[in-house]
Coordinates of C-alpha atoms and ligand atoms in Angstrom, one line a residue:
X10 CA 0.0 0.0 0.0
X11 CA 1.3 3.2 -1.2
X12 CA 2.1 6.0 2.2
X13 CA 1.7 8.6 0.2
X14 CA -1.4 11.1 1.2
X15 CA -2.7 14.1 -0.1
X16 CA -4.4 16.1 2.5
X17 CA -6.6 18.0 0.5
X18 CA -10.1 19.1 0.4
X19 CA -12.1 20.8 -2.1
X20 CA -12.5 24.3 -1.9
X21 CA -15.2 26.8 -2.9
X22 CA -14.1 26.8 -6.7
X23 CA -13.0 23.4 -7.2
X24 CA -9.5 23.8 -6.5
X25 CA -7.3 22.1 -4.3
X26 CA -6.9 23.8 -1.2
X27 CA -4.5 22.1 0.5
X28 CA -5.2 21.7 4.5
X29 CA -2.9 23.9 7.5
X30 CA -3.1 27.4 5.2
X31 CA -2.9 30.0 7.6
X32 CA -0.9 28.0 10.2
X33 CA 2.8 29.1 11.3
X34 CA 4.4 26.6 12.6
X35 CA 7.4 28.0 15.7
X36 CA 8.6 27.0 18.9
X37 CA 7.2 28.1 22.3
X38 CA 10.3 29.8 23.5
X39 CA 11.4 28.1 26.9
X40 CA 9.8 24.4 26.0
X41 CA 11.2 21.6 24.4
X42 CA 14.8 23.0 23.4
X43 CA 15.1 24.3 27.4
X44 CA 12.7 21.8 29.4
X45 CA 14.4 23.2 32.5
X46 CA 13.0 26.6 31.9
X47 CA 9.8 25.3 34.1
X48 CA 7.3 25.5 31.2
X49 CA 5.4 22.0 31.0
X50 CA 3.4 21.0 28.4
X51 CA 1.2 18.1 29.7
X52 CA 1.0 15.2 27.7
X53 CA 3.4 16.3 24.9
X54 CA 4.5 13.8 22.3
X55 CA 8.1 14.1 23.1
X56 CA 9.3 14.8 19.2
X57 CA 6.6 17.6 19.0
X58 CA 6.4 18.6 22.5
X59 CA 7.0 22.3 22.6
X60 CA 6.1 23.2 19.2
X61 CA 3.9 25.7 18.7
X62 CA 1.1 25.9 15.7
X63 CA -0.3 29.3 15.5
X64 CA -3.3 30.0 13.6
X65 CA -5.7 33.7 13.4
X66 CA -9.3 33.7 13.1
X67 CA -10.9 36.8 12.6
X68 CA -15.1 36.1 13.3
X69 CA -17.0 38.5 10.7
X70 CA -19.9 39.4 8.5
X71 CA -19.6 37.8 4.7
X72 CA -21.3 37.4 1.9
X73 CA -21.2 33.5 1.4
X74 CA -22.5 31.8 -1.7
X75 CA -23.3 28.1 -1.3
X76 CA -24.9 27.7 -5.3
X77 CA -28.4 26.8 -3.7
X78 CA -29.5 30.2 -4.3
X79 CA -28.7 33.9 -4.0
X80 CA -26.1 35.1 -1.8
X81 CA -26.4 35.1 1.7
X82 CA -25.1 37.3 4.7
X83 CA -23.3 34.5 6.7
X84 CA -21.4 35.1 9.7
X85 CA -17.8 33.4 9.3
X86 CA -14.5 32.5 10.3
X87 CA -12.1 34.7 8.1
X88 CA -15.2 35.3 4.9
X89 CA -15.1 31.5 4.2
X90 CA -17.6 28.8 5.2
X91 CA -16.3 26.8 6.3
X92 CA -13.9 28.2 8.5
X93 CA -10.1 26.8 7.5
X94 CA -8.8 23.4 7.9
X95 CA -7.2 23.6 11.5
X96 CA -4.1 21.1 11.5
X97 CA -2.0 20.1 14.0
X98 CA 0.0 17.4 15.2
X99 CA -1.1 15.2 18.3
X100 CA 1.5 17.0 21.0
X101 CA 1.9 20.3 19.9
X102 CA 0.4 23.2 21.4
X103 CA -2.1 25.0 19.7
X104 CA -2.5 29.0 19.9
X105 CA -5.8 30.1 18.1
X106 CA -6.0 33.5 18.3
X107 CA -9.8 34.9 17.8
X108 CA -10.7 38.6 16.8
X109 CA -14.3 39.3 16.8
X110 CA -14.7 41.6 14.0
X111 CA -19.1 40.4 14.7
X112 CA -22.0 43.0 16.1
X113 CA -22.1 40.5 19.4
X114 CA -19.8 39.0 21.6
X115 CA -18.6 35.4 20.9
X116 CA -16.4 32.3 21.8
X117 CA -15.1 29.5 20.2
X118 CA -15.4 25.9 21.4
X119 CA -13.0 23.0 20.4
X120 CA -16.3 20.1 20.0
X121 CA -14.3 17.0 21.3
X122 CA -11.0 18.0 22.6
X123 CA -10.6 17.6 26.5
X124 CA -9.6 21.2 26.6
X125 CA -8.4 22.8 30.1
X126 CA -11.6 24.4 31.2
X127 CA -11.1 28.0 30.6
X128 CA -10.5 27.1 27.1
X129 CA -13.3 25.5 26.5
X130 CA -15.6 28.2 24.7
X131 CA -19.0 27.9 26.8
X132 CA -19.8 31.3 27.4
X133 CA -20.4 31.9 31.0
X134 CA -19.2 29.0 32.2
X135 CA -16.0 28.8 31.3
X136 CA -15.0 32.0 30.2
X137 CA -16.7 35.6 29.4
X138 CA -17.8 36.1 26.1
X139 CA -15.0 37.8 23.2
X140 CA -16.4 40.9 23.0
X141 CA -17.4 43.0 19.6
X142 CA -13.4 44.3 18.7
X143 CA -12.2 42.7 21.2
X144 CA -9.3 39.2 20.8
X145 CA -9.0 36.3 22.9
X146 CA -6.2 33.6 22.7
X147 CA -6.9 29.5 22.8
X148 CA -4.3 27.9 23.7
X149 CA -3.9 24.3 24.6
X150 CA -2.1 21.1 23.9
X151 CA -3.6 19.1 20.4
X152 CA -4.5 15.6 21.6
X153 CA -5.7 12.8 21.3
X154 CA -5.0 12.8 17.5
X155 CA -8.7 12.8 15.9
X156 CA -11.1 14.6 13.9
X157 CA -12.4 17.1 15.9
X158 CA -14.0 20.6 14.8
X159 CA -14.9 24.0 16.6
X160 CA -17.7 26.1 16.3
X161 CA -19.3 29.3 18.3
X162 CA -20.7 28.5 21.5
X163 CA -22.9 32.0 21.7
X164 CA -26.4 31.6 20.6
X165 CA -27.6 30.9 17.6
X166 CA -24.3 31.6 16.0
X167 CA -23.1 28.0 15.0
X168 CA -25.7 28.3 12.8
X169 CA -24.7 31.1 10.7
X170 CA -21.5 29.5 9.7
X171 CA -19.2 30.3 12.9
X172 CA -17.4 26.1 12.6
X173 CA -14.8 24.5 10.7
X174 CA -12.7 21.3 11.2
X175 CA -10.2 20.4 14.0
X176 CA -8.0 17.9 12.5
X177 CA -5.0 16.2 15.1
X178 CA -3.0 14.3 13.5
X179 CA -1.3 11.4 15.3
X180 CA 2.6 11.2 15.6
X181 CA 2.4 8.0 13.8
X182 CA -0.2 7.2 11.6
X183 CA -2.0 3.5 11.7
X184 CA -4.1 3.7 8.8
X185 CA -3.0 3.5 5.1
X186 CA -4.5 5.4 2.5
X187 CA -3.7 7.0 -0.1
X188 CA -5.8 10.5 -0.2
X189 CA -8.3 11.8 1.8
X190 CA -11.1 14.5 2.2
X191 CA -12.6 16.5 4.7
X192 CA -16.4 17.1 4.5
X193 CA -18.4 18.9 7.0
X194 CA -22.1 18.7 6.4
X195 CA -24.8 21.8 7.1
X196 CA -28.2 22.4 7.2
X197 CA -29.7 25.7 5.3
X198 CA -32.6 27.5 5.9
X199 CA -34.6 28.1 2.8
X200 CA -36.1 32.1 3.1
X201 CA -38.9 33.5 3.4
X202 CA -41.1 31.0 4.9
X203 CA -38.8 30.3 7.2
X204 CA -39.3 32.5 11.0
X205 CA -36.8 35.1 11.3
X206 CA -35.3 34.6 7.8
X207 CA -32.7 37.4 7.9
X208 CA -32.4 37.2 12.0
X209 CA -30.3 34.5 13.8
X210 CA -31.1 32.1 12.1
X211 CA -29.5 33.8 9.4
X212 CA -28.6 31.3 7.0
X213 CA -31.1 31.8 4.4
X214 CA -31.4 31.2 1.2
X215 CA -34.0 31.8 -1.7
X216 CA -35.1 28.1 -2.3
X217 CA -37.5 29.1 -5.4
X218 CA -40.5 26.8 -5.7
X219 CA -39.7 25.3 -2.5
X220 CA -40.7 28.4 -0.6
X221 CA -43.4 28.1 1.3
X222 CA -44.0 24.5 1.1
X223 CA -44.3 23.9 4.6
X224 CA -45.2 27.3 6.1
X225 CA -48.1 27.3 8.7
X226 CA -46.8 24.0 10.1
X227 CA -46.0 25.7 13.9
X228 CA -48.9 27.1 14.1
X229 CA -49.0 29.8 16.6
X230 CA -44.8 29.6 16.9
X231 CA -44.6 30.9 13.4
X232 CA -41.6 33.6 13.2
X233 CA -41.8 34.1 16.8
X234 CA -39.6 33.1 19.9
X235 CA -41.7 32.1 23.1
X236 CA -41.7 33.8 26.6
X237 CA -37.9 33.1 27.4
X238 CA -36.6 33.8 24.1
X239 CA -36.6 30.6 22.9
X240 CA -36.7 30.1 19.1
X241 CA -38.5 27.0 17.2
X242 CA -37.1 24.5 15.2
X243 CA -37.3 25.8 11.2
X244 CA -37.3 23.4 8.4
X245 CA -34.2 22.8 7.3
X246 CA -34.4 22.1 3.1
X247 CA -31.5 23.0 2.0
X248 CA -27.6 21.3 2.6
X249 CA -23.9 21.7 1.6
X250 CA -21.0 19.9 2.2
X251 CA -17.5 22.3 3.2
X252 CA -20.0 25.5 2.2
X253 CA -21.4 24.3 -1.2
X254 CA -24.2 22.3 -1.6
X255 CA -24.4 19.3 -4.3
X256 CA -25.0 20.5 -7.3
X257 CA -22.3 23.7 -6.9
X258 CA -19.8 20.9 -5.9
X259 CA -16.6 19.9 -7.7
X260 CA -16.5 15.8 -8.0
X261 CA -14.6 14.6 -5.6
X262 CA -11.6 12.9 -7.6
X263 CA -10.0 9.4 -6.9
X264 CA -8.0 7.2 -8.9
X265 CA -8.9 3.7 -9.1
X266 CA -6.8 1.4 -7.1
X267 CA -6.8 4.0 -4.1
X268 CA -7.8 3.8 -0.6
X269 CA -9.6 6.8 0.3
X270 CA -10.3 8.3 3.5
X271 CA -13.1 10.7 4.6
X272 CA -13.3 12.7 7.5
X273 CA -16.9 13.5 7.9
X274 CA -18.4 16.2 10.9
X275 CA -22.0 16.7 11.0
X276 CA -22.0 20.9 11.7
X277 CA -25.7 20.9 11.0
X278 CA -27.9 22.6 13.8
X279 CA -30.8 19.9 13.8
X280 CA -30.2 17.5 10.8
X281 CA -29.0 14.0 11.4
X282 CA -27.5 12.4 8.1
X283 CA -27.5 9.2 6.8
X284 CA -24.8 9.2 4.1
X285 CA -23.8 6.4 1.6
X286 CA -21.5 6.4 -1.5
X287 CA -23.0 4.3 -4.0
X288 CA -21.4 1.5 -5.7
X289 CA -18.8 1.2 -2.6
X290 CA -18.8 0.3 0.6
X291 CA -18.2 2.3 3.5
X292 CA -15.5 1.0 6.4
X293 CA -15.8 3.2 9.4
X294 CA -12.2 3.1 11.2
X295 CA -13.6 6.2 14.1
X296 CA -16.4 7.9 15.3
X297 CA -15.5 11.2 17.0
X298 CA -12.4 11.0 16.2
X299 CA -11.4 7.9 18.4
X300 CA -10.3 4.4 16.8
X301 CA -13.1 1.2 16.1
X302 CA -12.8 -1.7 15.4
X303 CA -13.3 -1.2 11.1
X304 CA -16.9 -2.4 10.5
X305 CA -17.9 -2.3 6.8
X306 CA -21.3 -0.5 5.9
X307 CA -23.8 0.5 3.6
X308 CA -24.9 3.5 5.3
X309 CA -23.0 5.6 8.1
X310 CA -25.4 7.9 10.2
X311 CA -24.0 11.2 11.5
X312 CA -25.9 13.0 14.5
X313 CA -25.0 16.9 14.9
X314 CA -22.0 17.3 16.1
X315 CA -20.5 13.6 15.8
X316 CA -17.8 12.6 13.2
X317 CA -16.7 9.6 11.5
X318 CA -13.8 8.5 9.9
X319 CA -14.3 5.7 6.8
X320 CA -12.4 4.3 4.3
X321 CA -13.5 2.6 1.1
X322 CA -11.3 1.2 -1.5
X323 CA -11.9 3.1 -4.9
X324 CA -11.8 -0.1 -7.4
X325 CA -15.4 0.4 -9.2
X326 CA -14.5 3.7 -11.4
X327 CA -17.3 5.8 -12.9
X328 CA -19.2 9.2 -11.5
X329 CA -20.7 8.2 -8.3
X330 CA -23.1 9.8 -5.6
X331 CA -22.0 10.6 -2.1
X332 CA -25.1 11.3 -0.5
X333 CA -28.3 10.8 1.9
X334 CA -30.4 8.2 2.0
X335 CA -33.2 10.5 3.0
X336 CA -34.7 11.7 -0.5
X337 CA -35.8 14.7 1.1
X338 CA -32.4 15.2 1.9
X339 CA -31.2 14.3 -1.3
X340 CA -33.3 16.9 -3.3
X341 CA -32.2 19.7 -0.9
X342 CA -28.4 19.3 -2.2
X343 CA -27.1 16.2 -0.1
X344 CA -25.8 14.5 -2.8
X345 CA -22.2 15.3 -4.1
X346 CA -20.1 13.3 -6.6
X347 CA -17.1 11.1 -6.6
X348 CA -15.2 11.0 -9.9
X349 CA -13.3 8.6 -11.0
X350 CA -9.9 9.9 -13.3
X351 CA -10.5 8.9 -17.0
X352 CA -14.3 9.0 -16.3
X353 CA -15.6 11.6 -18.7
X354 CA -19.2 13.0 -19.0
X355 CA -22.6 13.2 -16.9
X356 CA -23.9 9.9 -16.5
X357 CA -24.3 8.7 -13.4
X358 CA -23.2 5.4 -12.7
X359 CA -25.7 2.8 -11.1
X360 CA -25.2 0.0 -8.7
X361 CA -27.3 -2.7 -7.2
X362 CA -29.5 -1.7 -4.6
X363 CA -27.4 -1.7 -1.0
X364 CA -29.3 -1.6 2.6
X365 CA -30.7 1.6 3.3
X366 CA -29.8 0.7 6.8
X367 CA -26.8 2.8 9.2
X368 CA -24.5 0.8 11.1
X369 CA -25.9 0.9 14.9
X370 CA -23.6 1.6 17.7
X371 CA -24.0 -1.5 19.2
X372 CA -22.4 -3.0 15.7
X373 CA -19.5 -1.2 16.5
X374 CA -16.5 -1.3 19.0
X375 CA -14.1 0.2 20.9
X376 CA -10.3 -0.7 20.9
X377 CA -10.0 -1.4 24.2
X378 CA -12.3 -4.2 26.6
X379 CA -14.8 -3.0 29.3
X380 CA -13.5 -1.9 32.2
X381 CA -15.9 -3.9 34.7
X382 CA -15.3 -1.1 37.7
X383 CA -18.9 -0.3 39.3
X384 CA -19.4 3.9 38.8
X385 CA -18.9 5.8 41.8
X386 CA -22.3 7.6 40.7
X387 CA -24.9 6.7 38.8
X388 CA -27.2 9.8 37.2
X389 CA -30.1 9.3 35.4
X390 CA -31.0 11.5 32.7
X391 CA -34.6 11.3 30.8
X392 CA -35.2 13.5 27.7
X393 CA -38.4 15.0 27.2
X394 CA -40.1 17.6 25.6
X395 CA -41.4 19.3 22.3
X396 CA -45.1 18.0 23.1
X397 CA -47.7 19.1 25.5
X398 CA -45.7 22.2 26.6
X399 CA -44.9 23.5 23.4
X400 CA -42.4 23.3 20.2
X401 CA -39.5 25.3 22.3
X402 CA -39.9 23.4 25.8
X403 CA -37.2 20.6 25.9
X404 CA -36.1 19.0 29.0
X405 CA -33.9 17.0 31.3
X406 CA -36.1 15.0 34.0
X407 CA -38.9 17.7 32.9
X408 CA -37.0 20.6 33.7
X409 CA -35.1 23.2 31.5
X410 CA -31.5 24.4 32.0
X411 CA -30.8 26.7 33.8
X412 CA -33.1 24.8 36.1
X413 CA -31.9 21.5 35.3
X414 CA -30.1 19.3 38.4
X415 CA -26.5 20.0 37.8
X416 CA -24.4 16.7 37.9
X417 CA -22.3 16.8 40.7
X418 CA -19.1 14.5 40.5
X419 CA -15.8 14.9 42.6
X420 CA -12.4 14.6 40.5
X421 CA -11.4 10.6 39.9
X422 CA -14.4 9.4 40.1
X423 CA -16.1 7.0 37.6
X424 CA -19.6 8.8 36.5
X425 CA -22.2 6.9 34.8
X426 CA -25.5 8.2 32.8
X427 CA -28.4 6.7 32.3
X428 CA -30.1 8.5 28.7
X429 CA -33.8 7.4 28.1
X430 CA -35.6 9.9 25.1
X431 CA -38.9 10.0 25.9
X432 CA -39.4 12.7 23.2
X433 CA -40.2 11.9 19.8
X434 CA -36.6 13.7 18.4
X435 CA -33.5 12.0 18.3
X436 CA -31.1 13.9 20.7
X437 CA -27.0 13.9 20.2
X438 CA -26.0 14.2 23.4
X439 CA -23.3 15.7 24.3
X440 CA -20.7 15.9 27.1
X441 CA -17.8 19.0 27.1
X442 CA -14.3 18.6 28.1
X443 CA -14.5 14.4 28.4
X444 CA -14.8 11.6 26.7
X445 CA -17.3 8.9 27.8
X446 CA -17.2 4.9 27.1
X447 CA -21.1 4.0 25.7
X448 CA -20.8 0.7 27.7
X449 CA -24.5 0.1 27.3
X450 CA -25.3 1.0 23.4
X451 CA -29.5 0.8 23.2
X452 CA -29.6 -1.8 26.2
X453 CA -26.8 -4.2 25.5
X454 CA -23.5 -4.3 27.1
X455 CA -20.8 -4.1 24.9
X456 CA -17.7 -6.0 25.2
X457 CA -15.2 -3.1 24.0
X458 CA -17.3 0.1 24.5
X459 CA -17.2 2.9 21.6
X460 CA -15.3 6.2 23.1
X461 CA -17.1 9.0 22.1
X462 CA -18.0 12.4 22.9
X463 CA -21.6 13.1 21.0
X464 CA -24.5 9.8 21.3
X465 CA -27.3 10.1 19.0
X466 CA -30.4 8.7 21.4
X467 CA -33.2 7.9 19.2
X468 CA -36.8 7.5 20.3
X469 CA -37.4 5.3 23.0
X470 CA -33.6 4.1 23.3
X471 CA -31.9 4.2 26.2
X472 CA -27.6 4.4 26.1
X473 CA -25.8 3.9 29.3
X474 CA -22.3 5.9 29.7
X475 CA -19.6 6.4 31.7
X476 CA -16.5 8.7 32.3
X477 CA -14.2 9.4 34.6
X478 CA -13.7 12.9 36.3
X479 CA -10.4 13.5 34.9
X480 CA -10.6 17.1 34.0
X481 CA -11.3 19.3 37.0
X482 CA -12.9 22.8 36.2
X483 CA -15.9 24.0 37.8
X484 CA -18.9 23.3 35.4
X485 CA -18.7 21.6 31.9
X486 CA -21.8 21.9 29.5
X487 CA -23.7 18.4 28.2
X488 CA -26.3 18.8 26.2
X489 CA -27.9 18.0 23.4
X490 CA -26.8 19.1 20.0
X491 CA -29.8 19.7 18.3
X492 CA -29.4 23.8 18.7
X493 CA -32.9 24.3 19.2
X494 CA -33.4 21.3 21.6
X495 CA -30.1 22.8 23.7
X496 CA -31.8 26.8 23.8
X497 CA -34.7 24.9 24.6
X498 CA -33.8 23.9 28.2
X499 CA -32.0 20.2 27.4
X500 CA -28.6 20.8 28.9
X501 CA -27.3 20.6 32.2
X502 CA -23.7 20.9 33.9
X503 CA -21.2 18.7 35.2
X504 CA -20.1 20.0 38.6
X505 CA -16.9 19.6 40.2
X506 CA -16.9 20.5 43.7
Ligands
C2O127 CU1 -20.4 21.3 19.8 CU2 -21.6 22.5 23.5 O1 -21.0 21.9 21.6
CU128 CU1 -32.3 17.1 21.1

C-alpha cells in the first residue's frame, strides 16, 4: 500500500486547497529545546512537545454563496464557510487566536478535545464572552489525535457559519491510504417562509419553488420566539457539504486502485445524516475522532456534532453519488459526486441496490475491553419535551437548563449516565471537556465500549455511559446538540466540587 497522502479538500471553486493554510508553525520559546525553563506541556509527544502551531481567526460578517440560491449574509470565520482546515499534530500546542470583528460577543469551542476548562468556549461557564473588537487567545495542547472541529458557542451563531474542522493528527499514523477528504455537512434555511429569515437564524437562502411548502406547520410559533426567548425549530431544506451544496460541488476525484479516507463532521444545527457512496462500501475506522474496530457499511449515520472516519477502496470507477439516504435530503443538495480519473461525462453510474440501513452503535467497537469497575455515581438523565408544553420546551427529568439538576461528580471518580428519550426527536448528546465509554449502546452491554463524545439517542432508546472525572474545572456543558433542543432547556452541567 502506497504511504503517500494528499491532504486535501475541495474548496469553494473546485481547487485544491490544501489543509494547514494560515498555520505558522514555531517553537514556544522556553519548551522543548530548554525543558528546565519550568514550562510543561502536559501530555506532549516528546518529538513535537514544545512546538507551537499558531493560527488567526478573525469572526466576521460575509457574503457567502453556497450555489443553492442567492447570496447570503453569513457570519464566518475569516469570509469562508467553512472556516479553514485547523491542523496540528497530536503534541503540539495549539494558539488560536480569535478577533471578533461580529456586532455580538462570541467564543469558540473545540467540540471533542478535552480542553483545560477555561479554554473550552462555553460562554459563562468557562470563560466571558470575546467581545465585539475585542481578541481572545486558545491555547492548549492538540491531543488525542482525531477529527475534531470548533464552532461558536454563543447563541444561535453556530448556525450562521461560525465552525470548521479540527483535525489532530497522530505522531504515527496506523491507517493506510492513499488521499483523503474533509467534508463537514450543514443544514440551510430556505427564506422566506422560514421565521426570522434574515435574523439569527440567518442562514437563508432563496429556495425558489420550494418556498413556502411547509409554512403554517408551527402554528401559533410561526416567526416568533416564546416567553424566554426561545426560538423554534425551522425546516431545514436546503444542505452543503464544506460550504457548497451538491450540485455547486466539484467531483470529488479518486483514482482507481486508491484507498480513500473521509473525514466527515456533522455541523448541522438539527439534521441527522445518513450518508452512503454508491457502488462502494463504506469501512468506518472512528467515530468522534477515536479508533473502532473497522466495521464495513452500507450506510454511516452522522448526528449533529459527531464525526466519523471511513475508508473505502476506490476499485469500481465511474461518477458516483455521495449522498443521503433521506430523498428529502437528497433533493435539498445532499448529494455530491465522486469522480473517478479517465471517467468523462454526466452519466451517473448505477449499482445494485445496497441496505438503506446505518450501522448501529452496538455494531461497532471500541479498541480497548470493558472496564468492569462499578461507577462511583450513577445519574439518570430522561429526555423529554417538544409536546404538550410547546415546540421550544425541551427537557432534562422535565426541567429546563438553567433549572436543570447540575451533575455533581468529585475529580477521579467514575460517573455513569443513564439516557432514556422519551421525546419523539433524536437527541446527540453531548458531554464537554470528556470523553465517555457507551458501555450500554441501546440496552446491551458491549464488550469493548465505543469512546465517544456526542450519542445520537433515538426515540425510545436508552444508552448507558460512563466517564471518569479527569478534568477538573468547575462546570462543563452536556447537552444536546440539536441547537434548538439545547436553547430549549435540554442541557445541564457537570459540577466539580
Ligand atoms: Cu459542539 Cu456544546 O458543543
Ligand atoms: Cu435534542
Amino acid at each position: 500500500m502506497v504511504s503517500r497522502r494528499d491532504f486535501v479538500k475541495f474548496g469553494t471553486s473546485g481547487a485544491l486547497v490544501f489543509a494547514g493554510g494560515g498555520t505558522v508553525l514555531g517553537r514556544l520559546p522556553g519548551v522543548g529545546a530548554d525543558r528546565a525553563a519550568g514550562t510543561r506541556v502536559v501530555g506532549g509527544d516528546a518529538a513535537v512537545a514544545g512546538r507551537v502551531r499558531e493560527v488567526r481567526l478573525t469572526a466576521r460578517a460575509a457574503d457567502w454563496d453556497s450555489g443553492a440560491g442567492r447570496v447570503v449574509s453569513a457570519w464566518t470565520y475569516d469570509g469562508r464557510v467553512p472556516g479553514q482546515d485547523i491542523r496540528a499534530k497530536e503534541g503540539e500546542l495549539l494558539r488560536v487566536v480569535l478577533k471578533n470583528e461580529l456586532p455580538e460577543p462570541t467564543t469558540i469551542h473545540w467540540h471533542g478535545l478535552p480542553v483545560p476548562h477555561a479554554m473550552d468556549g462555553v460562554p459563562e461557564l468557562t470563560q466571558p464572552p470575546v467581545a465585539p473588537g475585542e481578541t481572545f487567545t486558545y491555547e492548549f495542547v492538540a491531543r488525542p489525535a482525531g477529527t475534531y472541529w470548533y464552532h461558536s458557542h454563543f447563541g444561535y451563531q453556530l448556525d450562521r457559519g461560525l465552525f470548521g474542522p479540527l483535525i489532530i493528527e497522530p505522531a504515527r499514523e496506523e491507517l493506510e491510504y492513499d488521499r483523503e477528504y474533509v467534508l463537514v455537512l450543514d443544514d440551510w434555511l430556505l427564506a422566506p417562509e422560514d421565521p426570522e429569515p434574515d435574523a439569527s437564524a440567518g442562514m437563508c437562502m432563496m429556495g425558489g419553488s420550494m418556498g413556502g411548502m411547509m409554512g403554517g406547520r408551527r402554528g401559533g410559533m410561526m416567526g416568533g420566539r416564546d416567553e424566554s426567548g426561545v426560538r423554534p425549530q425551522p425546516i431545514y431544506r436546503a444542505f452543503t457539504a464544506n460550504g457548497l451544496a451538491g450540485a455547486a460541488h466539484a467531483p470529488l476525484a479518486v483514482r482507481r486502485g486508491e484507498r480513500v479516507r473521509l473525514r466527515l463532521i456533522n455541523a448541522s444545527a438539527a439534521t441527522v445524516v445518513p450518508l452512503r457512496l454508491r457502488g462502494h462500501r463504506l469501512t468506518i475506522t472512528h467515530t468522534d475522532g477515536q479508533p473502532v474496530r473497522p466495521l464495513e457499511t452500507d450506510v454511516v449515520r452522522i448526528g449533529m456534532g459527531e464525526r466519523y472516519d471511513v475508508v473505502f477502496t476506490a476499485d469500481s470507477p465511474g461518477l458516483w453519488p455521495l449522498e443521503s439516504v433521506e430523498s428529502e435530503q437528497r433533493k435539498g443538495g445532499l448529494r455530491f459526486l465522486l469522480r473517478y480519473d479517465g471517467v468523462r461525462g454526466d452519466r451517473i453510474s448505477e449499482a445494485a441496490a445496497s441496505s438503506t440501513s446505518s450501522a448501529r452503535y452496538r455494531d461497532l467497537a471500541g479498541r480497548e475491553p470493558l472496564q468492569r469497575t462499578e461507577p462511583d455515581r450513577l445519574y439518570e438523565l430522561r429526555l423529554s419535551g417538544g409536546m404538550m408544553r410547546g415546540p421550544t420546551v425541551w427537557t432534562i427529568n422535565g426541567r429546563r437548563y438553567p433549572d436543570t439538576e447540575p451533575l455533581a461528580v468529585r475529580e477521579g471518580e467514575r460517573v455513569r449516565l443513564r439516557i432514556f428519550n422519551m421525546s419523539m426527536m433524536p437527541h446527540p448528546i453531548h458531554l464537554h471537556g470528556h470523553f465517555y465509554d457507551v458501555v450500554e449502546p441501546d440496552g446491551r452491554r458491549a464488550a469493548a465500549p465505543l469512546r465517544k463524545d456526542t450519542l445520537v439517542v433515538d426515540h425510545m432508546q436508552t444508552h448507558v455511559i460512563d466517564f471518569t472525572a479527569d478534568n477538573p474545572g468547575a462546570r462543563w456543558f452536556l447537552h444536546c446538540h440539536n441547537l434548538y433542543h439545547q436553547h430549549g432547556g435540554m442541557a445541564t452541567e457537570v459540577q466539580y466540587s
